């Protein structure tokens, strides 16, 4: 009988944290990441500073990765995928395919940490013209720009005088079937507005929102400083159209507080796109035979008291594979998944830990 091991699929913040905890609890953790690098979406999409403390995202992920790789019990496989999974809790057999070929590994438990993807704003009716107008960006485009240390209007190469964010693009939208709130975008937009105001002090920054949803401490860490110290303007309203007119963008909509139409020129518009399950989350949930909710995220079997157990014994999930999550949620669920997986092994039971 081989030593027990836990297979962690996905090497983003959730997978790294889950695997580190598994190793710290004395069990071998095999991490399978499809990309060349660990670090997940924050690294792949070049996030700049992390909400709420403005830590450098790449450095934060590098620190997490270094901590994982320092564990002897961590077995990290990048550019790899899991192509088959058979067996039952306590005795799974997984096929891992990577650059070195294919290998079957025996593991006692599996943790799905396959994360999310950004909502594609091209899918949201045609009001935003994301693919038509170069100066209409999505959150991750501005993150990459901020990471390069610049804020420039793509079509002119000049700093923006007027920039706005449009909230809830691809979230809380019954027409496209994503009724859920993506949790992080109000905080991320506010953080970006602070950064833009610091980069370009003469710019005017506005955020158009339906409701401002700042979870927990982000309210005083991000929202109030954005307004009070950085003079970001919050407009409760709905943007119904973005047009190009005389060399700049024109946004049309309604200021719902004042109950009047809005028509404002902008140099740059940022779409606060929501979170959807990654293709890997959909594929791996199917491969592992666990239930997914109607949006494609992995369903927890016994909420709210078990936040990481899935419908299949011995298969756990964490991070944004479970639904929209900030890093705090992600790290918490990753720790919980590691503990549940190792506890199941220690108890030698197939019934999980409840
Ligand atoms: C624009 C934006 C900015 C954000 N900024 C912040 C912030 O400032 N602060 C904050 O707290 N949160 C932020 N978040 C949220 C944060 O990015 C997530 O909480 C976090 O990335 C979730 O981590 P994860 O590991 O679950 O998923 P991911 O980061 O998506 O990582 C999943 C990993 O799994 C891998 N994978 C997927 N499928 C497979 C497969 N089949 N096989 C192998 N590997 C696979 C992927 O390649 C990826 O490496 C932001 C989100 C958005 C949308
Ligand atoms: S966090 Fe804010 S922008 Fe994102 S879906 Fe929720 S309310 Fe909309």
XYZ file of C-alpha atoms and ligand atoms in Angstrom:
415
model
C 0.000 0.000 0.000
C 1.628 3.346 -1.033
C 1.905 6.209 1.453
C -1.265 8.272 1.429
C -1.308 11.241 -0.916
C -3.729 13.986 -1.873
C -4.101 15.084 -5.484
C -4.626 18.843 -5.817
C -5.826 19.886 -9.280
C -4.982 23.549 -9.993
C -1.971 25.551 -8.852
C -3.528 28.964 -8.191
C -3.757 30.482 -4.723
C -6.313 27.843 -3.669
C -4.296 24.875 -4.907
C -1.014 26.195 -3.513
C -2.522 26.836 -0.097
C -4.371 23.506 0.015
C -1.240 21.582 -0.968
C 0.968 23.423 1.529
C -1.470 22.592 4.309
C -1.701 18.953 3.260
C 2.103 18.716 3.338
C 2.272 20.482 6.697
C -0.150 17.897 8.042
C 2.298 15.173 7.036
C 0.734 13.894 3.835
C 2.199 13.998 0.314
C 0.499 16.582 -1.907
C 0.646 16.163 -5.676
C -0.206 19.475 -7.383
C -1.192 19.323 -11.044
C -1.228 22.709 -12.806
C -2.017 22.982 -16.506
C 0.028 26.141 -17.074
C 3.816 26.497 -16.977
C 3.679 28.530 -13.790
C 1.928 28.339 -10.468
C 0.065 31.404 -9.179
C -3.267 31.069 -10.972
C -5.259 33.893 -12.455
C -3.492 36.686 -10.496
C -0.212 35.743 -12.213
C -1.612 34.713 -15.591
C -3.711 37.885 -15.975
C -0.975 40.100 -14.523
C -2.853 41.571 -11.593
C -1.013 44.544 -10.142
C -1.774 45.376 -6.505
C -4.029 43.231 -4.344
C -7.048 44.550 -2.520
C -7.150 45.561 0.264
C -3.509 46.246 1.219
C -2.010 46.985 -2.222
C 0.508 44.115 -1.969
C 2.230 43.256 -5.226
C 0.209 40.353 -6.651
C 3.084 38.577 -8.385
C 5.285 38.795 -5.301
C 2.469 37.524 -3.074
C 1.977 34.513 -5.364
C 5.753 33.934 -5.586
C 5.942 33.889 -1.776
C 3.123 31.339 -1.643
C 4.819 29.202 -4.280
C 8.190 29.337 -2.488
C 6.539 28.232 0.763
C 4.951 25.283 -1.037
C 8.118 24.222 -2.839
C 10.033 24.296 0.466
C 7.864 21.404 1.699
C 9.462 18.001 1.095
C 6.048 16.417 0.813
C 5.014 18.749 -2.026
C 5.229 17.223 -5.516
C 4.515 20.020 -8.023
C 3.783 19.215 -11.665
C 3.291 22.151 -14.008
C 2.247 21.939 -17.691
C 0.269 18.871 -16.638
C -3.312 17.675 -16.612
C -5.353 14.948 -15.022
C -6.947 12.917 -17.790
C -8.615 10.096 -15.858
C -9.805 9.412 -12.331
C -11.106 6.098 -11.085
C -11.574 4.350 -7.757
C -13.133 5.549 -4.541
C -12.330 7.631 -1.485
C -9.156 6.303 0.113
C -8.038 4.604 -3.116
C -8.279 6.782 -6.196
C -6.137 6.250 -9.280
C -5.458 9.307 -11.422
C -3.694 9.596 -14.752
C -1.473 12.675 -14.916
C -0.236 13.743 -18.323
C 2.623 16.191 -18.572
C 5.660 17.036 -20.628
C 7.421 13.893 -19.370
C 4.571 11.672 -20.515
C 1.796 9.936 -18.655
C 1.809 8.510 -15.139
C -0.793 6.837 -12.962
C -0.768 7.989 -9.336
C -2.597 6.486 -6.380
C -4.133 9.016 -4.034
C -6.511 8.865 -1.079
C -8.314 12.141 -1.753
C -8.692 14.794 -4.438
C -8.991 18.562 -4.067
C -10.394 20.533 -6.998
C -8.812 24.006 -7.106
C -9.373 24.856 -10.744
C -10.592 28.409 -10.268
C -12.433 30.885 -12.424
C -12.363 32.856 -15.634
C -13.400 36.464 -16.298
C -16.796 37.007 -17.837
C -16.366 37.768 -21.539
C -17.909 41.243 -21.994
C -18.492 40.539 -25.691
C -21.293 38.239 -24.553
C -23.213 40.949 -22.673
C -25.710 42.204 -25.244
C -23.866 44.583 -27.506
C -24.053 47.692 -25.347
C -20.426 47.841 -24.238
C -18.634 47.393 -27.562
C -15.662 45.838 -25.790
C -14.235 44.303 -28.935
C -15.040 47.319 -31.115
C -13.605 50.240 -29.110
C -9.977 50.063 -27.957
C -10.621 52.429 -25.052
C -13.235 50.122 -23.510
C -11.288 47.826 -21.168
C -12.109 45.094 -18.680
C -10.798 44.994 -15.092
C -7.977 42.616 -15.997
C -6.827 44.853 -18.879
C -6.404 47.765 -16.504
C -4.672 45.482 -13.980
C -2.085 44.594 -16.643
C -1.649 48.286 -17.464
C -1.178 49.175 -13.798
C 1.363 46.376 -13.498
C 3.358 47.999 -16.306
C 3.266 51.172 -14.204
C 1.257 53.241 -16.653
C -2.299 54.430 -17.226
C -2.705 55.491 -20.846
C -5.709 55.695 -23.152
C -4.961 52.948 -25.748
C -6.070 54.969 -28.786
C -4.106 58.133 -27.941
C -1.279 57.028 -25.660
C -2.198 59.929 -23.342
C -3.216 59.737 -19.656
C -7.022 59.769 -19.303
C -8.715 62.956 -18.139
C -12.036 61.153 -17.606
C -12.274 57.490 -16.721
C -15.182 55.448 -15.394
C -15.950 51.918 -14.257
C -19.219 50.145 -15.000
C -20.155 47.617 -12.333
C -21.915 44.248 -12.543
C -20.909 43.417 -16.125
C -21.831 39.746 -16.433
C -23.050 39.470 -12.841
C -26.466 40.003 -11.281
C -27.867 39.756 -14.766
C -30.853 37.497 -15.354
C -30.750 38.009 -19.098
C -27.444 36.212 -19.413
C -28.228 33.742 -16.604
C -25.639 34.955 -14.075
C -27.905 36.109 -11.249
C -25.130 35.916 -8.670
C -22.917 38.724 -7.364
C -19.226 38.218 -8.167
C -18.249 39.618 -4.758
C -14.889 41.153 -5.642
C -15.561 43.637 -8.464
C -16.826 46.548 -6.342
C -13.645 46.350 -4.284
C -11.357 45.855 -7.281
C -12.886 48.784 -9.209
C -12.515 51.030 -6.159
C -8.912 49.911 -5.668
C -8.165 50.591 -9.336
C -9.789 54.020 -9.125
C -7.486 54.883 -6.212
C -4.462 53.711 -8.216
C -5.512 55.667 -11.307
C -6.024 58.824 -9.251
C -2.528 58.348 -7.798
C -0.996 57.809 -11.269
C -2.934 60.618 -12.949
C -3.945 63.126 -10.243
C -5.637 65.415 -12.761
C -7.977 62.611 -13.903
C -11.631 62.448 -12.945
C -12.665 58.934 -11.849
C -16.294 57.782 -11.595
C -17.832 54.434 -10.722
C -21.325 53.627 -12.026
C -22.970 51.046 -9.791
C -26.302 49.374 -9.080
C -25.402 48.741 -5.402
C -21.937 49.077 -3.900
C -21.186 45.704 -2.339
C -18.095 45.916 -0.217
C -17.691 42.774 1.828
C -16.563 43.066 5.435
C -13.631 45.357 6.039
C -13.211 46.435 2.403
C -15.810 49.118 3.227
C -13.406 51.126 5.380
C -10.225 49.838 3.751
C -11.165 50.750 0.171
C -14.559 52.386 -0.301
C -14.337 55.323 2.105
C -10.679 56.155 1.312
C -11.579 56.087 -2.414
C -14.216 58.754 -1.849
C -12.702 60.827 0.934
C -8.983 60.779 0.177
C -8.928 60.119 -3.557
C -12.111 61.927 -4.640
C -13.510 59.029 -6.630
C -17.070 59.811 -7.638
C -19.691 57.097 -7.086
C -22.795 57.357 -9.290
C -25.766 55.103 -8.608
C -27.009 54.406 -12.082
C -27.279 52.196 -15.096
C -25.223 52.585 -18.247
C -27.222 51.450 -21.256
C -24.906 52.388 -24.110
C -21.300 53.236 -24.944
C -20.769 55.118 -28.191
C -17.773 56.608 -29.939
C -18.224 60.262 -30.819
C -15.775 62.866 -32.024
C -12.702 60.993 -30.887
C -13.908 60.030 -27.421
C -16.335 57.650 -25.791
C -19.791 58.750 -24.790
C -21.668 56.842 -22.129
C -25.436 57.015 -21.918
C -27.637 55.815 -19.098
C -29.561 56.918 -16.057
C -28.533 58.420 -12.734
C -31.047 56.544 -10.590
C -30.541 58.670 -7.465
C -31.337 61.862 -9.300
C -33.814 60.125 -11.620
C -32.388 61.738 -14.722
C -30.631 60.634 -17.883
C -26.828 60.770 -18.021
C -24.757 61.452 -21.113
C -21.071 61.914 -20.320
C -17.919 61.896 -22.442
C -15.140 59.560 -21.267
C -11.600 58.869 -22.402
C -11.567 55.369 -21.005
C -14.245 52.980 -19.720
C -13.474 49.928 -17.571
C -15.996 47.079 -17.428
C -16.141 45.423 -14.021
C -16.509 41.897 -15.338
C -17.640 39.133 -13.037
C -16.289 35.667 -12.290
C -17.406 32.495 -14.068
C -16.167 28.926 -13.602
C -13.020 28.214 -15.608
C -13.168 25.599 -18.333
C -10.911 23.530 -16.081
C -13.472 23.707 -13.284
C -16.206 22.499 -15.614
C -14.006 19.738 -17.069
C -12.515 18.504 -13.800
C -15.896 18.527 -12.025
C -17.173 16.312 -14.801
C -14.098 14.072 -14.734
C -14.404 13.701 -10.964
C -18.140 13.098 -11.245
C -19.121 15.828 -8.777
C -22.236 17.906 -9.029
C -22.052 21.430 -10.395
C -24.558 24.191 -9.800
C -26.434 25.752 -12.685
C -23.616 28.220 -13.316
C -21.008 25.452 -13.610
C -19.263 26.022 -10.252
C -18.694 22.948 -8.060
C -21.578 22.395 -5.657
C -20.874 21.735 -2.003
C -22.907 18.790 -0.829
C -23.745 19.887 2.692
C -23.784 23.677 3.012
C -23.489 25.733 5.120
C -21.660 23.598 7.685
C -19.370 21.791 5.264
C -18.058 24.335 2.790
C -15.656 22.096 0.834
C -17.142 18.587 0.588
C -18.585 17.659 -2.819
C -21.196 15.130 -3.856
C -18.459 12.475 -4.226
C -16.837 10.999 -1.134
C -13.138 11.853 -0.950
C -13.350 14.726 -3.466
C -13.158 18.232 -2.009
C -13.121 21.653 -3.683
C -11.861 25.086 -2.728
C -11.297 28.638 -3.945
C -13.071 30.091 -6.948
C -13.953 26.622 -8.277
C -16.760 26.852 -5.695
C -17.993 30.282 -6.811
C -16.888 33.920 -6.731
C -14.279 34.372 -4.018
C -11.680 36.897 -2.951
C -8.309 35.704 -1.712
C -9.438 35.570 1.897
C -12.317 33.244 0.995
C -9.966 31.280 -1.226
C -7.281 30.767 1.383
C -9.872 29.851 4.028
C -11.573 27.222 1.900
C -8.197 25.835 0.794
C -7.230 25.288 4.433
C -10.577 23.662 5.140
C -10.258 21.332 2.139
C -6.758 20.268 3.228
C -7.895 19.535 6.784
C -10.941 17.563 5.635
C -8.887 15.528 3.168
C -6.171 14.677 5.689
C -8.697 14.037 8.468
C -10.445 11.562 6.210
C -7.150 9.776 5.632
C -6.252 9.786 9.351
C -9.608 8.410 10.379
C -9.315 5.737 7.762
C -12.965 6.195 7.042
C -14.728 6.639 3.764
C -17.516 8.731 5.208
C -15.602 12.009 5.309
C -15.618 14.285 8.328
C -18.724 16.099 9.269
C -10.016 41.386 -11.944
C -9.873 40.661 -10.637
C -8.989 41.147 -9.696
C -8.867 40.502 -8.457
N -8.071 41.050 -7.502
C -8.144 40.563 -6.239
C -7.537 41.263 -5.163
O -6.942 42.312 -5.375
N -7.659 40.747 -3.901
C -8.368 39.590 -3.662
O -8.475 39.179 -2.498
N -8.922 38.884 -4.677
C -8.853 39.362 -5.945
N -9.475 38.692 -6.955
C -9.996 37.347 -6.702
C -8.827 36.310 -6.821
O -8.246 36.435 -8.110
C -9.374 34.902 -6.589
O -9.885 34.823 -5.271
C -8.289 33.819 -6.715
O -7.544 33.947 -7.898
C -8.933 32.446 -6.678
O -7.905 31.499 -6.648
P -8.108 30.023 -7.229
O -6.812 29.331 -7.028
O -9.342 29.445 -6.683
O -8.381 30.233 -8.799
P -7.403 30.737 -9.965
O -6.611 31.899 -9.524
O -8.291 30.903 -11.154
O -6.410 29.516 -10.201
C -6.872 28.291 -10.731
C -5.693 27.517 -11.270
O -6.136 26.235 -11.686
C -5.530 25.924 -12.936
N -6.383 24.978 -13.654
C -7.616 25.190 -14.165
N -8.057 24.083 -14.762
C -7.087 23.154 -14.637
C -6.973 21.803 -15.056
N -7.943 21.181 -15.723
N -5.832 21.122 -14.747
C -4.824 21.729 -14.078
N -4.888 23.025 -13.660
C -6.011 23.709 -13.933
C -5.430 27.260 -13.641
O -4.482 27.219 -14.683
C -5.045 28.176 -12.480
O -3.648 28.198 -12.310
C -9.611 39.313 -8.196
C -10.466 38.802 -9.172
C -10.641 39.485 -10.362
C -11.652 38.988 -11.340
S -19.258 42.925 -6.355
Fe -20.241 44.804 -7.045
S -19.817 44.895 -9.275
Fe -19.408 42.808 -8.613
S -21.327 41.744 -9.043
Fe -21.374 42.357 -6.865
S -22.422 44.329 -6.857
Fe -21.815 43.908 -8.999
